Amino acid sequence: MVVDIVIVGGGPAGAYLGYRLAQSGIQAVIYDDSHPHSHPREKPCGGGVTPFALEKFPLLKDVPCSYRYIDKMLFISPEGKEAMVGGQTLMNVAREHLDGYLLQKAVDAGAKLIKERVTGVVEDATGWLVRTEKGEYRSRLVVGADGASSVVRRATVGRIPREDVCACIGYYARGVERDYSVMKFLKGFQGYAWIFPRETHSSIGVGLDIKQAKNLKKYLDGFIAEYCPDIERIAPFGALIPMAREPKFYEIPCSGKNWILIGDAAGHVDPLLGEGIRYALWGADLAAEAITGGEPARFDALWREAYYRDFVEACRLREFVYNTDMLERGVALISRSETFARIMMGVVAGTQSYRGLRRKVTTSLLRILSEAKSRDVLSMD
Ligand SMILES: Cc1cc2nc3c(=O)[nH]c(=O)nc-3n(C[C@H](O)[C@H](O)[C@H](O)COP(=O)(O)OP(=O)(O)OC[C@H]3O[C@@H](n4cnc5c(N)ncnc54)[C@H](O)[C@@H]3O)c2cc1C
């Protein structure tokens, strides 16, 4: 079969690209073997969809089921100090339903779904040869939306380097009686443990520290024992997540004249907090713009214009932020200053950009310090 555009992967990135192209009258063929039934599988994920993502992609609000809006976040420092912050509402969603909904939107709009796993893509003089377990297809343009271990990436710019990928592990669990999400920072660990309550279950996990892969289970067990020992574990999960260690990672191109990488395949995940759903859809949107404009290679300039600088800044902040001393002070300041709490919650919600963060904190410093001081005085009374 000869097709014009092949999208490998029908997760949020691939499905949304298929949908956007179909809206412009372009039919893409999406390959994904993980959708044997009407809904796709549950993908290992917190499932936290930020206010930024909900605002930019309003269709996310129409996921038909298994989501829960949560408007509070409990930050816990490595030593156990706590600060509860409200003011931003995240949607915690089961990926089975989010991904199924987006893929169905793509198919309903006109994209074609082939439920086959792509085993390799090879470029030759006439375009791309796409091999699956069942057959061979030819295509003019190939898009890699096939996650952190992308076969399209391997055939274009090469695998994501090992040092720029990390593992997350956790459980889907019942019995978390909370109406707030939890982010617990850990000693000597550049990442966090989380509890994201959803409609019928919760996602509980730990990850994001590239150097701590071997110790993840120890951190997860310790976190569960301390903060949610009575949960009913439904199933364990573990998955890789792109996590650029240095800004240099982003110098690798994400498109060429007849190929594009989007979402996790491009490594487009917030390198500080691990948010990826927003960038999966954002990248897809920009890829659709490049493709409909007849210049797929332009995608590389488009994503750089949109969110490259935020990734670079987040990367630079990691050593500074994930420092036990800094996290202790940070959580203490969140509990004492409403202004600082609002800024930090804005970062988690995506409404405060990384590139504007230093400036925001600097210009708010006097207010933050005065709020913190008056709380100290009050707490002494
Ligand atoms: C534990 C964990 C927690 C996370 N928590 C959050 C969170 O709370 N909020 C957030 O925004 N982000 C979170 N992320 C990141 C988020 O899950 C990803 O960034 C997002 O799923 C990327 O979407 P994608 O479409 O690029 O890739 P994926 O969601 O990985 O989808 C890739 C698709 O490609 C298919 N595929 C793969 N290989 C092939 C192949 N060879 N042939 C055909 N199909 C193939 C797969 O079946 C899959 O359907 C988390 C990630 C992890 C691992």
Short mmCIF file of C-alpha atoms and ligand atoms in Angstrom, two decimals:
data_model
loop_
_atom_site.label_atom_id
_atom_site.label_comp_id
_atom_site.label_asym_id
_atom_site.label_seq_id
_atom_site.Cartn_x
_atom_site.Cartn_y
_atom_site.Cartn_z
CA MET A 1 0.00 0.00 0.00
CA VAL A 2 1.30 3.50 -0.83
CA VAL A 3 0.19 6.37 1.41
CA ASP A 4 1.16 9.99 1.65
CA ILE A 5 1.64 10.46 5.41
CA VAL A 6 2.35 7.77 7.99
CA ILE A 7 2.14 8.53 11.71
CA VAL A 8 3.79 5.85 13.82
CA GLY A 9 2.05 5.84 17.23
CA GLY A 10 -1.50 6.70 18.21
CA GLY A 11 -0.87 8.20 21.67
CA PRO A 12 -1.81 11.83 22.35
CA ALA A 13 0.81 13.17 19.90
CA GLY A 14 0.00 10.88 16.96
CA ALA A 15 -3.76 10.95 17.48
CA TYR A 16 -3.92 14.72 17.76
CA LEU A 17 -1.77 15.15 14.64
CA GLY A 18 -4.06 12.76 12.74
CA TYR A 19 -7.03 14.78 13.93
CA ARG A 20 -5.56 18.17 13.00
CA LEU A 21 -4.50 16.96 9.55
CA ALA A 22 -7.94 15.46 8.91
CA GLN A 23 -9.48 18.81 9.82
CA SER A 24 -7.40 20.31 6.99
CA GLY A 25 -8.56 17.63 4.56
CA ILE A 26 -5.37 15.55 4.75
CA GLN A 27 -5.76 11.88 5.55
CA ALA A 28 -2.87 10.39 7.50
CA VAL A 29 -2.46 6.74 8.36
CA ILE A 30 -1.81 6.08 12.06
CA TYR A 31 -0.12 2.82 13.04
CA ASP A 32 -0.56 1.59 16.60
CA ASP A 33 -1.02 -1.95 17.77
CA SER A 34 -2.01 -1.14 21.33
CA HIS A 35 -5.67 -0.55 20.54
CA PRO A 36 -7.28 -3.94 20.09
CA HIS A 37 -10.63 -2.82 21.56
CA SER A 38 -12.67 0.34 21.37
CA HIS A 39 -10.40 1.90 24.03
CA PRO A 40 -6.60 1.83 24.12
CA ARG A 41 -4.59 0.50 27.03
CA GLU A 42 -3.86 2.34 30.24
CA LYS A 43 -0.51 4.06 29.77
CA PRO A 44 1.81 4.49 32.75
CA CYS A 45 1.27 8.11 33.68
CA GLY A 46 0.22 10.48 36.43
CA GLY A 47 -2.51 11.60 34.06
CA GLY A 48 -2.22 15.18 35.28
CA VAL A 49 -3.46 17.58 32.61
CA THR A 50 -2.53 21.14 33.49
CA PRO A 51 -4.70 24.27 33.25
CA PHE A 52 -2.33 25.49 30.53
CA ALA A 53 -3.03 22.38 28.44
CA LEU A 54 -6.80 22.55 29.10
CA GLU A 55 -6.87 26.19 28.02
CA LYS A 56 -4.76 25.67 24.91
CA PHE A 57 -6.49 22.46 23.86
CA PRO A 58 -10.12 22.78 25.04
CA LEU A 59 -11.07 19.45 23.45
CA LEU A 60 -9.25 17.82 26.39
CA LYS A 61 -12.12 18.97 28.62
CA ASP A 62 -14.51 16.75 26.63
CA VAL A 63 -12.90 13.42 27.54
CA PRO A 64 -16.09 11.42 28.18
CA CYS A 65 -15.12 9.62 31.38
CA SER A 66 -12.66 8.72 34.10
CA TYR A 67 -11.30 12.12 34.98
CA ARG A 68 -11.37 14.16 38.13
CA TYR A 69 -10.73 17.84 38.64
CA ILE A 70 -8.44 18.48 41.60
CA ASP A 71 -7.82 22.04 42.77
CA LYS A 72 -5.30 21.53 45.57
CA MET A 73 -1.74 20.27 45.71
CA LEU A 74 0.11 19.22 48.86
CA PHE A 75 3.85 19.87 48.54
CA ILE A 76 5.97 17.86 50.98
CA SER A 77 9.65 18.68 51.57
CA PRO A 78 12.34 15.98 51.88
CA GLU A 79 12.18 16.34 55.69
CA GLY A 80 8.37 16.08 55.68
CA LYS A 81 7.29 19.72 56.01
CA GLU A 82 3.96 20.28 54.28
CA ALA A 83 2.38 23.14 52.32
CA MET A 84 -1.09 22.91 50.78
CA VAL A 85 -1.72 25.20 47.81
CA GLY A 86 -4.92 25.83 45.88
CA GLY A 87 -5.91 28.18 43.12
CA GLN A 88 -5.18 25.99 40.09
CA THR A 89 -7.35 23.12 38.88
CA LEU A 90 -5.70 20.15 37.19
CA MET A 91 -7.59 17.38 35.46
CA ASN A 92 -6.38 13.94 36.53
CA VAL A 93 -7.39 11.48 33.86
CA ALA A 94 -7.04 7.78 33.15
CA ARG A 95 -4.88 7.53 30.03
CA GLU A 96 -6.99 4.67 28.71
CA HIS A 97 -9.83 7.14 28.28
CA LEU A 98 -7.83 10.21 27.27
CA ASP A 99 -5.91 8.33 24.58
CA GLY A 100 -9.01 6.46 23.40
CA TYR A 101 -10.94 9.68 23.10
CA LEU A 102 -8.21 11.47 21.10
CA LEU A 103 -7.70 8.52 18.78
CA GLN A 104 -11.42 8.23 18.15
CA LYS A 105 -11.53 11.97 17.34
CA ALA A 106 -8.80 11.42 14.75
CA VAL A 107 -10.59 8.47 13.16
CA ASP A 108 -13.97 10.24 13.19
CA ALA A 109 -12.38 13.25 11.49
CA GLY A 110 -10.97 11.06 8.71
CA ALA A 111 -7.61 9.62 9.80
CA LYS A 112 -7.05 5.94 9.07
CA LEU A 113 -5.96 3.67 11.92
CA ILE A 114 -4.03 0.50 11.17
CA LYS A 115 -3.66 -1.67 14.26
CA GLU A 116 -0.18 -2.93 13.50
CA ARG A 117 3.16 -2.44 15.20
CA VAL A 118 5.83 -0.81 13.06
CA THR A 119 9.04 -2.82 13.26
CA GLY A 120 11.19 -0.40 11.27
CA VAL A 121 11.23 2.46 8.78
CA VAL A 122 13.83 2.78 6.04
CA GLU A 123 14.39 5.72 3.72
CA ASP A 124 15.20 5.10 0.07
CA ALA A 125 15.20 7.10 -3.16
CA THR A 126 11.40 7.18 -3.41
CA GLY A 127 10.48 7.88 0.23
CA TRP A 128 9.93 5.62 3.23
CA LEU A 129 9.45 1.91 3.48
CA VAL A 130 7.39 1.24 6.60
CA ARG A 131 7.57 -2.34 7.86
CA THR A 132 5.06 -3.81 10.27
CA GLU A 133 4.66 -7.30 11.68
CA LYS A 134 2.12 -7.95 8.92
CA GLY A 135 3.32 -6.14 5.82
CA GLU A 136 5.18 -3.35 4.08
CA TYR A 137 3.88 0.08 3.19
CA ARG A 138 5.34 3.02 1.35
CA SER A 139 4.98 6.62 2.38
CA ARG A 140 6.21 10.04 1.30
CA LEU A 141 6.37 11.47 4.85
CA VAL A 142 6.82 9.67 8.16
CA VAL A 143 6.05 11.10 11.60
CA GLY A 144 7.47 9.51 14.73
CA ALA A 145 4.88 9.77 17.52
CA ASP A 146 5.88 6.42 18.94
CA GLY A 147 7.11 7.38 22.37
CA ALA A 148 10.47 7.33 24.13
CA SER A 149 11.76 4.24 22.27
CA SER A 150 10.66 5.51 18.85
CA VAL A 151 11.59 3.43 15.81
CA VAL A 152 11.28 6.54 13.62
CA ARG A 153 13.74 8.38 15.83
CA ARG A 154 16.18 5.47 15.54
CA ALA A 155 15.98 5.72 11.72
CA THR A 156 16.46 9.50 11.62
CA VAL A 157 18.49 11.10 14.42
CA GLY A 158 19.17 8.00 16.52
CA ARG A 159 17.86 6.85 19.91
CA ILE A 160 17.41 9.30 22.75
CA PRO A 161 20.78 9.05 24.55
CA ARG A 162 20.60 6.86 27.69
CA GLU A 163 21.55 9.75 29.93
CA ASP A 164 18.53 11.71 28.66
CA VAL A 165 15.93 9.09 29.56
CA CYS A 166 14.78 8.03 32.99
CA ALA A 167 12.40 5.54 34.50
CA CYS A 168 9.26 6.08 36.55
CA ILE A 169 7.53 3.34 38.53
CA GLY A 170 4.34 3.19 40.53
CA TYR A 171 0.92 1.67 41.05
CA TYR A 172 -2.62 2.29 40.00
CA ALA A 173 -4.41 2.02 43.30
CA ARG A 174 -7.76 2.35 45.04
CA GLY A 175 -8.42 3.59 48.54
CA VAL A 176 -6.78 7.02 48.35
CA GLU A 177 -9.31 9.15 50.19
CA ARG A 178 -7.97 12.55 49.23
CA ASP A 179 -9.33 15.53 47.35
CA TYR A 180 -5.85 16.88 46.67
CA SER A 181 -2.80 15.76 44.72
CA VAL A 182 0.56 15.19 46.42
CA MET A 183 4.11 16.01 45.30
CA LYS A 184 6.70 14.74 47.77
CA PHE A 185 10.32 15.69 47.23
CA LEU A 186 12.92 13.20 48.35
CA LYS A 187 16.36 13.48 49.91
CA GLY A 188 19.18 13.31 47.36
CA PHE A 189 16.71 12.66 44.55
CA GLN A 190 16.18 14.89 41.49
CA GLY A 191 12.51 14.21 41.05
CA TYR A 192 9.51 13.47 43.23
CA ALA A 193 6.93 10.97 44.36
CA TRP A 194 3.30 11.68 43.56
CA ILE A 195 -0.29 10.80 44.35
CA PHE A 196 -2.72 11.91 41.65
CA PRO A 197 -6.29 10.94 42.61
CA ARG A 198 -8.47 10.07 39.62
CA GLU A 199 -12.12 9.18 39.26
CA THR A 200 -12.03 5.44 39.90
CA HIS A 201 -8.45 5.00 41.09
CA SER A 202 -5.25 6.94 41.73
CA SER A 203 -1.82 7.05 40.16
CA ILE A 204 0.95 6.73 42.74
CA GLY A 205 4.54 6.77 41.63
CA VAL A 206 8.08 8.05 41.77
CA GLY A 207 10.55 9.13 39.15
CA LEU A 208 12.47 11.65 37.10
CA ASP A 209 15.93 11.13 38.63
CA ILE A 210 18.18 9.84 35.88
CA LYS A 211 20.84 8.70 38.37
CA GLN A 212 18.50 6.83 40.74
CA ALA A 213 16.94 4.19 38.46
CA LYS A 214 18.18 1.33 40.68
CA ASN A 215 16.73 2.85 43.84
CA LEU A 216 13.26 3.73 42.56
CA LYS A 217 11.55 0.78 44.25
CA LYS A 218 13.09 1.69 47.60
CA TYR A 219 11.86 5.28 47.28
CA LEU A 220 8.39 4.15 46.15
CA ASP A 221 8.00 1.66 49.01
CA GLY A 222 9.13 4.26 51.55
CA PHE A 223 6.72 6.84 50.17
CA ILE A 224 3.73 4.46 50.21
CA ALA A 225 4.55 3.22 53.72
CA GLU A 226 4.61 6.78 55.01
CA TYR A 227 1.79 8.48 53.10
CA CYS A 228 -0.70 5.89 51.87
CA PRO A 229 -0.03 2.48 53.51
CA ASP A 230 -3.63 1.29 53.22
CA ILE A 231 -4.07 1.56 49.46
CA GLU A 232 -5.34 -1.34 47.41
CA ARG A 233 -2.79 -1.85 44.63
CA ILE A 234 -4.56 -2.64 41.36
CA ALA A 235 -1.50 -2.97 39.13
CA PRO A 236 2.14 -1.88 39.07
CA PHE A 237 3.54 0.22 36.23
CA GLY A 238 6.93 1.26 34.97
CA ALA A 239 7.88 3.33 31.95
CA LEU A 240 10.61 5.40 30.42
CA ILE A 241 10.27 9.13 30.09
CA PRO A 242 12.56 11.47 28.11
CA MET A 243 14.31 13.78 30.55
CA ALA A 244 16.99 15.95 28.96
CA ARG A 245 19.95 16.21 31.33
CA GLU A 246 21.58 19.15 29.54
CA PRO A 247 20.19 21.80 27.16
CA LYS A 248 22.54 20.35 24.53
CA PHE A 249 19.99 17.56 24.01
CA TYR A 250 17.64 20.03 22.33
CA GLU A 251 20.19 20.81 19.60
CA ILE A 252 19.24 17.52 17.92
CA PRO A 253 16.86 18.34 15.03
CA CYS A 254 13.27 17.10 15.21
CA SER A 255 12.39 17.29 11.52
CA GLY A 256 13.78 17.00 8.01
CA LYS A 257 12.33 17.31 4.52
CA ASN A 258 10.27 14.11 4.84
CA TRP A 259 10.19 13.24 8.55
CA ILE A 260 9.07 14.74 11.85
CA LEU A 261 9.38 13.65 15.49
CA ILE A 262 6.76 14.77 18.01
CA GLY A 263 5.87 14.13 21.66
CA ASP A 264 8.06 11.72 23.62
CA ALA A 265 9.71 10.55 20.39
CA ALA A 266 11.09 14.08 20.06
CA GLY A 267 12.03 14.16 23.76
CA HIS A 268 9.51 16.94 24.32
CA VAL A 269 8.80 16.53 28.02
CA ASP A 270 9.26 19.21 30.69
CA PRO A 271 12.71 18.25 32.06
CA LEU A 272 11.94 19.52 35.55
CA LEU A 273 8.46 18.16 36.33
CA GLY A 274 7.85 15.55 33.61
CA GLU A 275 4.75 17.05 32.02
CA GLY A 276 4.44 15.62 28.51
CA ILE A 277 0.78 15.59 27.46
CA ARG A 278 0.81 19.34 26.82
CA TYR A 279 3.86 19.06 24.55
CA ALA A 280 2.51 15.98 22.76
CA LEU A 281 -0.50 18.02 21.61
CA TRP A 282 1.44 21.23 21.10
CA GLY A 283 4.06 19.49 18.96
CA ALA A 284 1.30 17.78 16.99
CA ASP A 285 -0.38 21.11 16.37
CA LEU A 286 2.86 22.63 15.07
CA ALA A 287 3.63 19.55 12.98
CA ALA A 288 0.18 19.88 11.37
CA GLU A 289 1.00 23.52 10.59
CA ALA A 290 4.32 22.55 8.97
CA ILE A 291 2.75 19.71 6.96
CA THR A 292 -0.27 21.64 5.73
CA GLY A 293 2.12 24.47 4.75
CA GLY A 294 3.98 21.96 2.55
CA GLU A 295 7.23 22.24 4.54
CA PRO A 296 7.59 19.44 7.12
CA ALA A 297 11.16 20.55 7.89
CA ARG A 298 9.76 23.80 9.26
CA PHE A 299 8.53 21.94 12.35
CA ASP A 300 11.97 22.26 13.93
CA ALA A 301 11.77 26.05 13.82
CA LEU A 302 8.15 26.08 14.98
CA TRP A 303 8.64 24.05 18.18
CA ARG A 304 11.79 26.02 19.01
CA GLU A 305 9.85 29.24 18.71
CA ALA A 306 7.03 27.84 20.87
CA TYR A 307 8.65 26.06 23.83
CA TYR A 308 12.38 25.40 23.34
CA ARG A 309 13.42 28.24 25.67
CA ASP A 310 11.23 26.89 28.45
CA PHE A 311 12.84 23.46 28.17
CA VAL A 312 16.33 24.96 28.27
CA GLU A 313 15.50 27.06 31.33
CA ALA A 314 13.85 24.10 33.09
CA CYS A 315 16.96 22.02 32.40
CA ARG A 316 19.20 24.69 33.90
CA LEU A 317 16.99 24.96 36.97
CA ARG A 318 17.11 21.27 37.81
CA GLU A 319 20.36 21.20 39.82
CA PHE A 320 19.29 24.36 41.64
CA VAL A 321 15.78 23.21 42.49
CA TYR A 322 16.36 19.54 43.30
CA ASN A 323 18.69 20.27 46.16
CA THR A 324 17.55 19.09 49.56
CA ASP A 325 18.36 22.38 51.28
CA MET A 326 16.66 24.41 48.56
CA LEU A 327 13.56 22.19 48.65
CA GLU A 328 13.28 22.57 52.44
CA ARG A 329 13.43 26.35 52.11
CA GLY A 330 11.13 26.33 49.09
CA VAL A 331 8.35 24.34 50.77
CA ALA A 332 8.71 26.46 53.93
CA LEU A 333 8.36 29.60 51.82
CA ILE A 334 5.33 28.19 50.00
CA SER A 335 3.62 27.71 53.37
CA ARG A 336 4.51 31.24 54.52
CA SER A 337 4.04 33.41 51.44
CA GLU A 338 0.87 33.40 49.37
CA THR A 339 2.69 35.15 46.55
CA PHE A 340 5.44 32.54 46.40
CA ALA A 341 2.86 29.74 46.68
CA ARG A 342 0.93 31.25 43.77
CA ILE A 343 4.04 31.46 41.61
CA MET A 344 5.09 27.87 42.37
CA MET A 345 1.58 26.54 41.75
CA GLY A 346 1.66 28.48 38.47
CA VAL A 347 4.79 26.54 37.49
CA VAL A 348 3.07 23.21 38.21
CA ALA A 349 -0.04 24.39 36.35
CA GLY A 350 1.96 25.64 33.38
CA THR A 351 0.56 29.16 33.70
CA GLN A 352 3.95 30.47 34.91
CA SER A 353 6.58 29.87 32.24
CA TYR A 354 10.09 28.79 33.21
CA ARG A 355 11.60 31.49 31.08
CA GLY A 356 9.77 34.18 33.05
CA LEU A 357 10.26 32.55 36.45
CA ARG A 358 13.45 34.25 37.66
CA ARG A 359 12.06 37.64 36.75
CA LYS A 360 8.74 36.89 38.42
CA VAL A 361 10.40 35.80 41.67
CA THR A 362 12.81 38.76 41.60
CA THR A 363 10.09 41.35 41.05
CA SER A 364 7.92 39.76 43.76
CA LEU A 365 10.76 39.33 46.26
CA LEU A 366 9.90 42.19 48.61
CA ARG A 367 6.30 41.05 48.88
CA ILE A 368 7.35 37.40 49.37
CA LEU A 369 9.77 38.34 52.15
CA SER A 370 7.31 40.61 53.88
CA GLU A 371 4.58 37.91 53.79
CA ALA A 372 7.03 35.33 55.11
CA LYS A 373 8.15 37.68 57.87
CA SER A 374 4.63 38.55 59.00
CA ARG A 375 3.73 34.83 59.12
CA ASP A 376 6.80 34.23 61.29
CA VAL A 377 5.67 37.00 63.62
CA LEU A 378 2.12 35.61 63.70
CA SER A 379 3.31 32.07 64.31
CA MET A 380 5.42 33.33 67.26
CA ASP A 381 2.24 34.77 68.79
C1 LIG B 1 5.06 7.38 34.96
C2 LIG B 1 4.81 8.57 34.11
C3 LIG B 1 4.02 9.60 34.61
C4 LIG B 1 3.71 10.71 33.79
N1 LIG B 1 2.87 11.66 34.28
C5 LIG B 1 2.49 12.68 33.49
C6 LIG B 1 1.51 13.61 33.93
O1 LIG B 1 0.96 13.51 35.03
N2 LIG B 1 1.16 14.63 33.08
C7 LIG B 1 1.73 14.76 31.85
O2 LIG B 1 1.40 15.72 31.13
N3 LIG B 1 2.65 13.87 31.40
C8 LIG B 1 3.03 12.83 32.17
N4 LIG B 1 3.92 11.91 31.70
C9 LIG B 1 4.46 12.05 30.34
C10 LIG B 1 3.41 11.60 29.32
O3 LIG B 1 2.93 10.32 29.67
C11 LIG B 1 4.03 11.55 27.91
O4 LIG B 1 4.81 12.68 27.70
C12 LIG B 1 2.96 11.45 26.83
O5 LIG B 1 2.26 10.24 26.94
C13 LIG B 1 3.60 11.55 25.44
O6 LIG B 1 2.65 11.25 24.46
P1 LIG B 1 3.13 10.58 23.07
O7 LIG B 1 1.92 10.45 22.21
O8 LIG B 1 4.30 11.32 22.54
O9 LIG B 1 3.71 9.16 23.46
P2 LIG B 1 2.97 7.91 24.13
O10 LIG B 1 1.89 8.34 25.02
O11 LIG B 1 4.07 7.07 24.68
O12 LIG B 1 2.30 7.16 22.91
C14 LIG B 1 3.08 6.48 21.97
C15 LIG B 1 2.17 5.53 21.21
O13 LIG B 1 2.95 4.92 20.19
C16 LIG B 1 2.66 3.54 20.14
N5 LIG B 1 3.85 2.88 19.61
C17 LIG B 1 5.07 2.79 20.18
N6 LIG B 1 5.91 2.13 19.37
C18 LIG B 1 5.19 1.79 18.27
C19 LIG B 1 5.51 1.10 17.08
N7 LIG B 1 6.72 0.61 16.86
N8 LIG B 1 4.52 0.92 16.16
C20 LIG B 1 3.28 1.42 16.36
N9 LIG B 1 2.94 2.10 17.48
C21 LIG B 1 3.89 2.27 18.41
C22 LIG B 1 2.33 3.15 21.57
O14 LIG B 1 1.49 2.01 21.60
C23 LIG B 1 1.61 4.40 22.07
O15 LIG B 1 0.21 4.31 21.88
C24 LIG B 1 4.26 10.80 32.49
C25 LIG B 1 5.08 9.78 32.00
C26 LIG B 1 5.36 8.68 32.79
C27 LIG B 1 6.22 7.58 32.24
#
